Amino acid sequence: MTYDAIVIGAGLSGLVTSAEIANNGKTVLLLDQEPESSFGGQAWWSFGGLFLIDSPEQRKMGIKDSLELAEQDWFGSASFEREVEDYWGKQWAKAYLEFAANEKRDWLRRLGISLFPVVGWAERGGYLAEGHGNSVPRFHIVWGTGPGVVEPFEKLVNKFIEGGMITYKPRHQVDELITENKSITGVKGSVLKDDRVKRGEKSSREVVGEFEYNAEHIVIASGGVGANFNLIRENWPEHLGNPPKHMISGVPDYVDGRMVTIAEDAGARVVNKDRMWHYTEGIKNWNPVWSNHGIRILPGPSSIWLDAEGRRFPAPNFPGFDTLGTLETILKTGYDYSWFILTQKIIEKEFALSGSEQNPDLTGKSIKQLLKRVLPGAPEPVEAFKTKGEDFIVADQLSDLVEKMNDLTGDELLNEEHIRKQIEARDREIDNKFTKDLQITALRGSRFNKGDKLIRTAKPHKILDSKNGPLIAVRLNILSRKTLGGLQTDLSGRVLGQNDEPIKGLYAVGEASGFGGGGMHGYRALEGTFLGGCLFTGKTVGRTIGKYS
């Protein structure tokens, strides 16, 4: 059988692209190296956050947003500075902002995707108005989290599979792009041994056969490099110093970057390899699925953040404010971990964990379970990490806490008196509603936001007051996650060659394309924009291919 298009990768961007192409009456061959259990890719594991501008959910919460404000935030965060590498990324950023302000929400609702009514405030920045960060809350959580985003596109693809418009072949690993007369005309690869591993688990790479297929349009939807620590370290940005010796992985093993390298070998231009998005609040999963499995804490603004030697980080390195800036600050200490110190009151109100499996109430669409979030006590997944996670320490007295922190690392870097002095100084600032401590100013300001006051920011209190205890310390690891650079594409999603011209027949979507143009985020992301980038690039390329006669 011949196909109009071949899509490489059955993650979210691949599903959206395939559905759009098939919806326009064209046949698709969907290839993926993983078993059927991983249909939907890493999006299935996500928290399901989407970036929207001036949404009804924002307006109901009294949030005043606009396309102009969002563009100010985006470009202030992106810091585009590279003439060639950033040219198409900037075009994609502008197009995506228009999408997020207009078509995006209605399109998703028509597909059956609904949103949690409380809008989250991610990446708050902490700089001047034109600098990094979201000026207002824009993080919209999908009712159903990551699986809730994947489900409608999975249904569409399955409908087209049943109708013969899409052919899906798992365990088909593409090893080569076929080139004829400077055009990409097909793919060659290896058929991998069937493997009945569960979703996200590492699968076999044993080869049992070969394949070759041809099509007029080839789409790379294979994701980034988040699980390939060798590639991460090889491309580590110079301004961040030396890469961390120790990291944990926020994505399954199959997020290996193979296809981007294969496309580059075929003449495609890959840009902004040194732009990455790794989190600073990673904890080791006590119940791992993939290799070196880590989870990100989604923190509220109140925890005390200390470096490995027990020094409080300066402004604006507060929880949830500037991921990349705090990463740089941590690595400059010469260590690749840091600490939160907090109270029971803070963990109950402010700690959430990223990922669909860590939020069973939202993922399972259970109102009954969701209501438990406003009751006393930490959410059950958080409590499980507090009890079973190796990075968590609980103690009634600061002296015991610091001793256990030193025992955990074996480094003996922390001095109780030094830590106590800093926390006592911070606690004195709580006595008045005004303060010179910018973290306290920030957490008080956040409570003007209804969502933060309701479920994300604890009432300001003294850390060392025993009535707020027990005390909790959390060792924070560097957690790999997203690739911000990638295959450079024009606004139709066509991959560009080294001569700045589109390579005929080759397209890229999702993380493989830097979420559009080889890097529509620039240096920094505003969050909720990764799933959105997969949706937007997939929709765009699907429409582009669908228009060909």
Short mmCIF file of N, CA, C and O in Angstrom, two decimals, residues 96-188:
data_model
loop_
_atom_site.label_atom_id
_atom_site.label_comp_id
_atom_site.label_asym_id
_atom_site.label_seq_id
_atom_site.Cartn_x
_atom_site.Cartn_y
_atom_site.Cartn_z
N TYR A 96 1.75 31.41 17.62
CA TYR A 96 1.21 30.63 18.75
C TYR A 96 0.44 31.52 19.72
O TYR A 96 -0.60 31.12 20.26
N LEU A 97 0.94 32.72 19.98
CA LEU A 97 0.24 33.64 20.87
C LEU A 97 -1.14 33.98 20.31
O LEU A 97 -2.13 34.04 21.06
N GLU A 98 -1.23 34.19 19.01
CA GLU A 98 -2.54 34.44 18.38
C GLU A 98 -3.46 33.23 18.56
O GLU A 98 -4.65 33.37 18.85
N PHE A 99 -2.90 32.05 18.39
CA PHE A 99 -3.65 30.81 18.58
C PHE A 99 -4.15 30.68 20.01
O PHE A 99 -5.32 30.36 20.26
N ALA A 100 -3.28 30.96 20.99
CA ALA A 100 -3.64 30.83 22.40
C ALA A 100 -4.65 31.87 22.84
O ALA A 100 -5.41 31.64 23.80
N ALA A 101 -4.70 32.99 22.15
CA ALA A 101 -5.65 34.06 22.49
C ALA A 101 -6.98 33.91 21.77
O ALA A 101 -7.97 34.52 22.19
N ASN A 102 -7.03 33.08 20.75
CA ASN A 102 -8.24 33.02 19.93
C ASN A 102 -8.75 31.60 19.72
O ASN A 102 -9.58 31.12 20.47
N GLU A 103 -8.24 30.89 18.74
CA GLU A 103 -8.83 29.63 18.30
C GLU A 103 -8.68 28.49 19.29
O GLU A 103 -9.54 27.60 19.38
N LYS A 104 -7.60 28.48 20.06
CA LYS A 104 -7.17 27.31 20.81
C LYS A 104 -8.25 26.76 21.74
O LYS A 104 -8.59 25.56 21.70
N ARG A 105 -8.81 27.60 22.60
CA ARG A 105 -9.74 27.11 23.61
C ARG A 105 -11.01 26.53 22.98
O ARG A 105 -11.48 25.46 23.37
N ASP A 106 -11.58 27.24 22.01
CA ASP A 106 -12.81 26.76 21.38
C ASP A 106 -12.57 25.46 20.62
O ASP A 106 -13.43 24.56 20.63
N TRP A 107 -11.43 25.35 19.98
CA TRP A 107 -11.08 24.13 19.25
C TRP A 107 -11.01 22.95 20.21
O TRP A 107 -11.56 21.87 19.96
N LEU A 108 -10.35 23.14 21.36
CA LEU A 108 -10.22 22.07 22.33
C LEU A 108 -11.57 21.68 22.93
O LEU A 108 -11.85 20.50 23.16
N ARG A 109 -12.39 22.67 23.18
CA ARG A 109 -13.72 22.38 23.75
C ARG A 109 -14.58 21.59 22.77
O ARG A 109 -15.35 20.72 23.18
N ARG A 110 -14.44 21.87 21.49
CA ARG A 110 -15.19 21.10 20.48
C ARG A 110 -14.73 19.64 20.47
O ARG A 110 -15.51 18.74 20.13
N LEU A 111 -13.48 19.43 20.86
CA LEU A 111 -12.95 18.07 20.93
C LEU A 111 -13.32 17.37 22.24
O LEU A 111 -13.02 16.20 22.43
N GLY A 112 -13.95 18.11 23.14
CA GLY A 112 -14.37 17.52 24.40
C GLY A 112 -13.40 17.75 25.55
O GLY A 112 -13.55 17.15 26.62
N ILE A 113 -12.42 18.62 25.36
CA ILE A 113 -11.44 18.92 26.41
C ILE A 113 -11.97 20.08 27.25
O ILE A 113 -12.23 21.16 26.74
N SER A 114 -12.11 19.85 28.56
CA SER A 114 -12.58 20.90 29.46
C SER A 114 -11.47 21.25 30.45
O SER A 114 -10.49 20.51 30.60
N LEU A 115 -11.63 22.38 31.14
CA LEU A 115 -10.58 22.93 31.96
C LEU A 115 -11.00 23.06 33.42
O LEU A 115 -12.16 23.37 33.72
N PHE A 116 -10.05 22.82 34.32
CA PHE A 116 -10.23 23.05 35.74
C PHE A 116 -10.41 24.56 35.95
O PHE A 116 -9.69 25.36 35.35
N PRO A 117 -11.36 25.01 36.76
CA PRO A 117 -11.69 26.44 36.83
C PRO A 117 -10.64 27.32 37.48
O PRO A 117 -10.65 28.54 37.28
N VAL A 118 -9.72 26.74 38.28
CA VAL A 118 -8.70 27.55 38.96
C VAL A 118 -7.46 27.62 38.06
O VAL A 118 -6.86 26.60 37.74
N VAL A 119 -7.09 28.83 37.67
CA VAL A 119 -5.96 29.04 36.78
C VAL A 119 -4.68 29.18 37.62
O VAL A 119 -4.64 29.96 38.57
N GLY A 120 -3.63 28.43 37.25
CA GLY A 120 -2.38 28.46 38.00
C GLY A 120 -1.44 29.55 37.51
O GLY A 120 -1.51 29.99 36.36
N TRP A 121 -0.55 29.95 38.43
CA TRP A 121 0.42 31.01 38.12
C TRP A 121 1.82 30.42 38.14
O TRP A 121 2.44 30.29 39.19
N ALA A 122 2.30 30.04 36.97
CA ALA A 122 3.64 29.45 36.84
C ALA A 122 4.64 30.51 36.41
O ALA A 122 4.27 31.55 35.88
N GLU A 123 5.93 30.22 36.63
CA GLU A 123 7.02 31.09 36.16
C GLU A 123 6.69 32.56 36.39
O GLU A 123 6.46 33.33 35.46
N ARG A 124 6.71 32.97 37.64
CA ARG A 124 6.27 34.32 38.01
C ARG A 124 7.32 35.40 37.75
O ARG A 124 7.03 36.58 37.84
N GLY A 125 8.53 34.99 37.45
CA GLY A 125 9.55 35.95 37.05
C GLY A 125 10.26 36.60 38.22
O GLY A 125 11.26 36.10 38.71
N GLY A 126 9.77 37.73 38.66
CA GLY A 126 10.40 38.45 39.76
C GLY A 126 11.34 39.55 39.32
O GLY A 126 12.10 40.09 40.12
N TYR A 127 11.30 39.88 38.03
CA TYR A 127 12.15 40.95 37.49
C TYR A 127 11.27 42.15 37.14
O TYR A 127 10.17 42.31 37.67
N LEU A 128 11.73 43.00 36.22
CA LEU A 128 10.93 44.14 35.80
C LEU A 128 9.85 43.70 34.81
O LEU A 128 9.85 42.57 34.32
N ALA A 129 8.95 44.61 34.48
CA ALA A 129 7.78 44.27 33.66
C ALA A 129 8.15 43.69 32.31
O ALA A 129 7.43 42.83 31.77
N GLU A 130 9.25 44.13 31.74
CA GLU A 130 9.64 43.63 30.42
C GLU A 130 10.54 42.40 30.48
O GLU A 130 10.99 41.91 29.46
N GLY A 131 10.80 41.90 31.69
CA GLY A 131 11.67 40.74 31.84
C GLY A 131 10.91 39.43 31.82
O GLY A 131 9.77 39.34 31.35
N HIS A 132 11.57 38.40 32.36
CA HIS A 132 11.01 37.05 32.33
C HIS A 132 9.80 36.90 33.25
O HIS A 132 9.73 37.51 34.31
N GLY A 133 8.87 36.05 32.82
CA GLY A 133 7.80 35.63 33.70
C GLY A 133 6.41 35.97 33.22
O GLY A 133 6.20 36.86 32.39
N ASN A 134 5.43 35.23 33.76
CA ASN A 134 4.01 35.51 33.53
C ASN A 134 3.56 36.63 34.46
O ASN A 134 3.64 36.49 35.68
N SER A 135 3.06 37.71 33.88
CA SER A 135 2.55 38.80 34.70
C SER A 135 1.27 38.41 35.42
O SER A 135 0.95 38.98 36.47
N VAL A 136 0.55 37.44 34.86
CA VAL A 136 -0.72 36.99 35.44
C VAL A 136 -0.79 35.47 35.33
O VAL A 136 -0.06 34.85 34.54
N PRO A 137 -1.66 34.82 36.10
CA PRO A 137 -1.86 33.37 35.95
C PRO A 137 -2.40 33.02 34.57
O PRO A 137 -3.38 33.64 34.10
N ARG A 138 -1.78 32.03 33.92
CA ARG A 138 -2.23 31.59 32.59
C ARG A 138 -2.21 30.06 32.46
O ARG A 138 -2.49 29.53 31.39
N PHE A 139 -1.87 29.35 33.53
CA PHE A 139 -1.68 27.90 33.47
C PHE A 139 -3.03 27.20 33.71
O PHE A 139 -3.48 27.08 34.84
N HIS A 140 -3.66 26.76 32.62
CA HIS A 140 -4.98 26.13 32.68
C HIS A 140 -4.80 24.61 32.70
O HIS A 140 -4.21 24.04 31.78
N ILE A 141 -5.30 23.97 33.74
CA ILE A 141 -5.15 22.53 33.89
C ILE A 141 -6.34 21.82 33.24
O ILE A 141 -7.49 22.13 33.50
N VAL A 142 -6.01 20.86 32.38
CA VAL A 142 -7.06 20.10 31.70
C VAL A 142 -7.72 19.15 32.69
O VAL A 142 -7.05 18.49 33.50
N TRP A 143 -9.03 19.09 32.67
CA TRP A 143 -9.79 18.13 33.47
C TRP A 143 -9.52 16.74 32.89
O TRP A 143 -9.99 16.40 31.82
N GLY A 144 -8.70 15.98 33.61
CA GLY A 144 -8.21 14.70 33.08
C GLY A 144 -6.71 14.70 32.88
O GLY A 144 -6.15 13.68 32.47
N THR A 145 -6.04 15.82 33.15
CA THR A 145 -4.59 16.02 32.99
C THR A 145 -4.10 15.51 31.63
O THR A 145 -4.81 15.62 30.63
N GLY A 146 -2.87 14.98 31.57
CA GLY A 146 -2.31 14.56 30.29
C GLY A 146 -3.17 13.58 29.52
O GLY A 146 -3.40 13.76 28.32
N PRO A 147 -3.68 12.52 30.18
CA PRO A 147 -4.55 11.59 29.45
C PRO A 147 -5.79 12.28 28.88
O PRO A 147 -6.29 11.87 27.83
N GLY A 148 -6.26 13.33 29.56
CA GLY A 148 -7.42 14.06 29.06
C GLY A 148 -7.11 14.85 27.80
O GLY A 148 -8.02 15.11 26.99
N VAL A 149 -5.84 15.24 27.63
CA VAL A 149 -5.42 15.91 26.40
C VAL A 149 -5.26 14.90 25.27
O VAL A 149 -5.68 15.13 24.13
N VAL A 150 -4.67 13.76 25.59
CA VAL A 150 -4.38 12.74 24.57
C VAL A 150 -5.66 12.07 24.07
O VAL A 150 -5.79 11.77 22.86
N GLU A 151 -6.61 11.84 24.96
CA GLU A 151 -7.77 10.99 24.66
C GLU A 151 -8.53 11.37 23.38
O GLU A 151 -8.80 10.49 22.54
N PRO A 152 -8.91 12.64 23.17
CA PRO A 152 -9.69 12.92 21.95
C PRO A 152 -8.93 12.67 20.67
O PRO A 152 -9.53 12.25 19.66
N PHE A 153 -7.62 12.88 20.67
CA PHE A 153 -6.83 12.65 19.47
C PHE A 153 -6.59 11.15 19.27
O PHE A 153 -6.53 10.67 18.14
N GLU A 154 -6.46 10.43 20.37
CA GLU A 154 -6.37 8.97 20.29
C GLU A 154 -7.64 8.40 19.68
O GLU A 154 -7.59 7.51 18.80
N LYS A 155 -8.79 8.92 20.10
CA LYS A 155 -10.06 8.45 19.54
C LYS A 155 -10.16 8.77 18.05
O LYS A 155 -10.62 7.93 17.26
N LEU A 156 -9.73 9.99 17.67
CA LEU A 156 -9.78 10.35 16.26
C LEU A 156 -8.88 9.44 15.42
O LEU A 156 -9.29 8.95 14.36
N VAL A 157 -7.66 9.21 15.90
CA VAL A 157 -6.73 8.36 15.15
C VAL A 157 -7.28 6.94 15.05
O VAL A 157 -7.23 6.32 13.97
N ASN A 158 -7.84 6.42 16.14
CA ASN A 158 -8.41 5.07 16.09
C ASN A 158 -9.59 4.99 15.12
O ASN A 158 -9.77 3.98 14.43
N LYS A 159 -10.37 6.07 15.06
CA LYS A 159 -11.48 6.10 14.10
C LYS A 159 -10.95 6.02 12.66
O LYS A 159 -11.49 5.28 11.83
N PHE A 160 -9.88 6.77 12.41
CA PHE A 160 -9.30 6.75 11.07
C PHE A 160 -8.57 5.44 10.78
O PHE A 160 -8.48 5.03 9.63
N ILE A 161 -8.04 4.79 11.82
CA ILE A 161 -7.44 3.46 11.64
C ILE A 161 -8.52 2.47 11.21
O ILE A 161 -8.34 1.68 10.27
N GLU A 162 -9.65 2.51 11.89
CA GLU A 162 -10.77 1.63 11.55
C GLU A 162 -11.28 1.90 10.15
O GLU A 162 -11.70 0.97 9.44
N GLY A 163 -11.22 3.17 9.74
CA GLY A 163 -11.70 3.54 8.40
C GLY A 163 -10.67 3.35 7.30
O GLY A 163 -10.96 3.63 6.13
N GLY A 164 -9.46 2.93 7.66
CA GLY A 164 -8.44 2.65 6.66
C GLY A 164 -7.63 3.86 6.22
O GLY A 164 -6.77 3.74 5.35
N MET A 165 -7.86 5.02 6.84
CA MET A 165 -7.12 6.22 6.45
C MET A 165 -5.75 6.30 7.15
O MET A 165 -4.84 6.94 6.65
N ILE A 166 -5.64 5.68 8.31
CA ILE A 166 -4.38 5.66 9.04
C ILE A 166 -3.98 4.21 9.29
O ILE A 166 -4.81 3.39 9.71
N THR A 167 -2.73 3.90 9.01
CA THR A 167 -2.16 2.60 9.35
C THR A 167 -1.12 2.82 10.45
O THR A 167 -0.19 3.63 10.27
N TYR A 168 -1.29 2.15 11.56
CA TYR A 168 -0.41 2.35 12.72
C TYR A 168 0.49 1.13 12.90
O TYR A 168 0.01 0.00 12.97
N LYS A 169 1.79 1.36 12.94
CA LYS A 169 2.75 0.27 13.11
C LYS A 169 3.67 0.57 14.30
O LYS A 169 4.64 1.34 14.16
N PRO A 170 3.38 -0.01 15.46
CA PRO A 170 4.30 0.13 16.59
C PRO A 170 5.53 -0.75 16.38
O PRO A 170 5.55 -1.61 15.48
N ARG A 171 6.54 -0.52 17.20
CA ARG A 171 7.80 -1.28 17.17
C ARG A 171 8.51 -1.14 15.82
O ARG A 171 9.24 -2.03 15.38
N HIS A 172 8.30 -0.01 15.16
CA HIS A 172 8.97 0.31 13.90
C HIS A 172 9.87 1.52 14.15
O HIS A 172 9.39 2.65 14.29
N GLN A 173 11.16 1.26 14.24
CA GLN A 173 12.15 2.29 14.56
C GLN A 173 12.79 2.80 13.27
O GLN A 173 13.47 2.05 12.56
N VAL A 174 12.61 4.06 12.96
CA VAL A 174 13.19 4.64 11.75
C VAL A 174 14.68 4.88 11.98
O VAL A 174 15.09 5.49 12.98
N ASP A 175 15.51 4.40 11.04
CA ASP A 175 16.96 4.54 11.14
C ASP A 175 17.54 5.46 10.07
O ASP A 175 18.68 5.91 10.18
N GLU A 176 16.74 5.73 9.01
CA GLU A 176 17.28 6.51 7.89
C GLU A 176 16.14 7.18 7.13
O GLU A 176 15.06 6.61 6.96
N LEU A 177 16.40 8.41 6.69
CA LEU A 177 15.50 9.10 5.77
C LEU A 177 16.02 8.90 4.35
O LEU A 177 17.21 9.10 4.09
N ILE A 178 15.15 8.47 3.45
CA ILE A 178 15.54 8.22 2.06
C ILE A 178 15.55 9.54 1.29
O ILE A 178 14.55 10.27 1.29
N THR A 179 16.66 9.82 0.64
CA THR A 179 16.81 11.07 -0.11
C THR A 179 16.97 10.77 -1.59
O THR A 179 17.79 9.93 -1.99
N GLU A 180 16.16 11.48 -2.42
CA GLU A 180 16.27 11.39 -3.87
C GLU A 180 16.13 12.79 -4.45
O GLU A 180 15.14 13.48 -4.18
N ASN A 181 17.13 13.21 -5.25
CA ASN A 181 17.10 14.53 -5.88
C ASN A 181 16.81 15.65 -4.87
O ASN A 181 15.96 16.51 -5.10
N LYS A 182 17.52 15.59 -3.74
CA LYS A 182 17.43 16.60 -2.68
C LYS A 182 16.05 16.66 -2.01
O LYS A 182 15.72 17.63 -1.34
N SER A 183 15.25 15.61 -2.20
CA SER A 183 13.94 15.50 -1.54
C SER A 183 13.95 14.29 -0.62
O SER A 183 14.64 13.31 -0.88
N ILE A 184 13.16 14.36 0.44
CA ILE A 184 12.97 13.20 1.32
C ILE A 184 11.75 12.45 0.81
O ILE A 184 10.64 12.99 0.76
N THR A 185 11.97 11.19 0.43
CA THR A 185 10.91 10.43 -0.23
C THR A 185 10.45 9.21 0.55
O THR A 185 9.50 8.54 0.14
N GLY A 186 11.12 8.91 1.67
CA GLY A 186 10.69 7.74 2.42
C GLY A 186 11.57 7.50 3.63
O GLY A 186 12.42 8.33 4.00
N VAL A 187 11.35 6.35 4.26
CA VAL A 187 12.09 5.99 5.47
C VAL A 187 12.51 4.52 5.40
O VAL A 187 11.84 3.69 4.79
N LYS A 188 13.63 4.23 6.05
CA LYS A 188 14.08 2.86 6.27
C LYS A 188 14.27 2.66 7.76
O LYS A 188 14.58 3.61 8.48
#
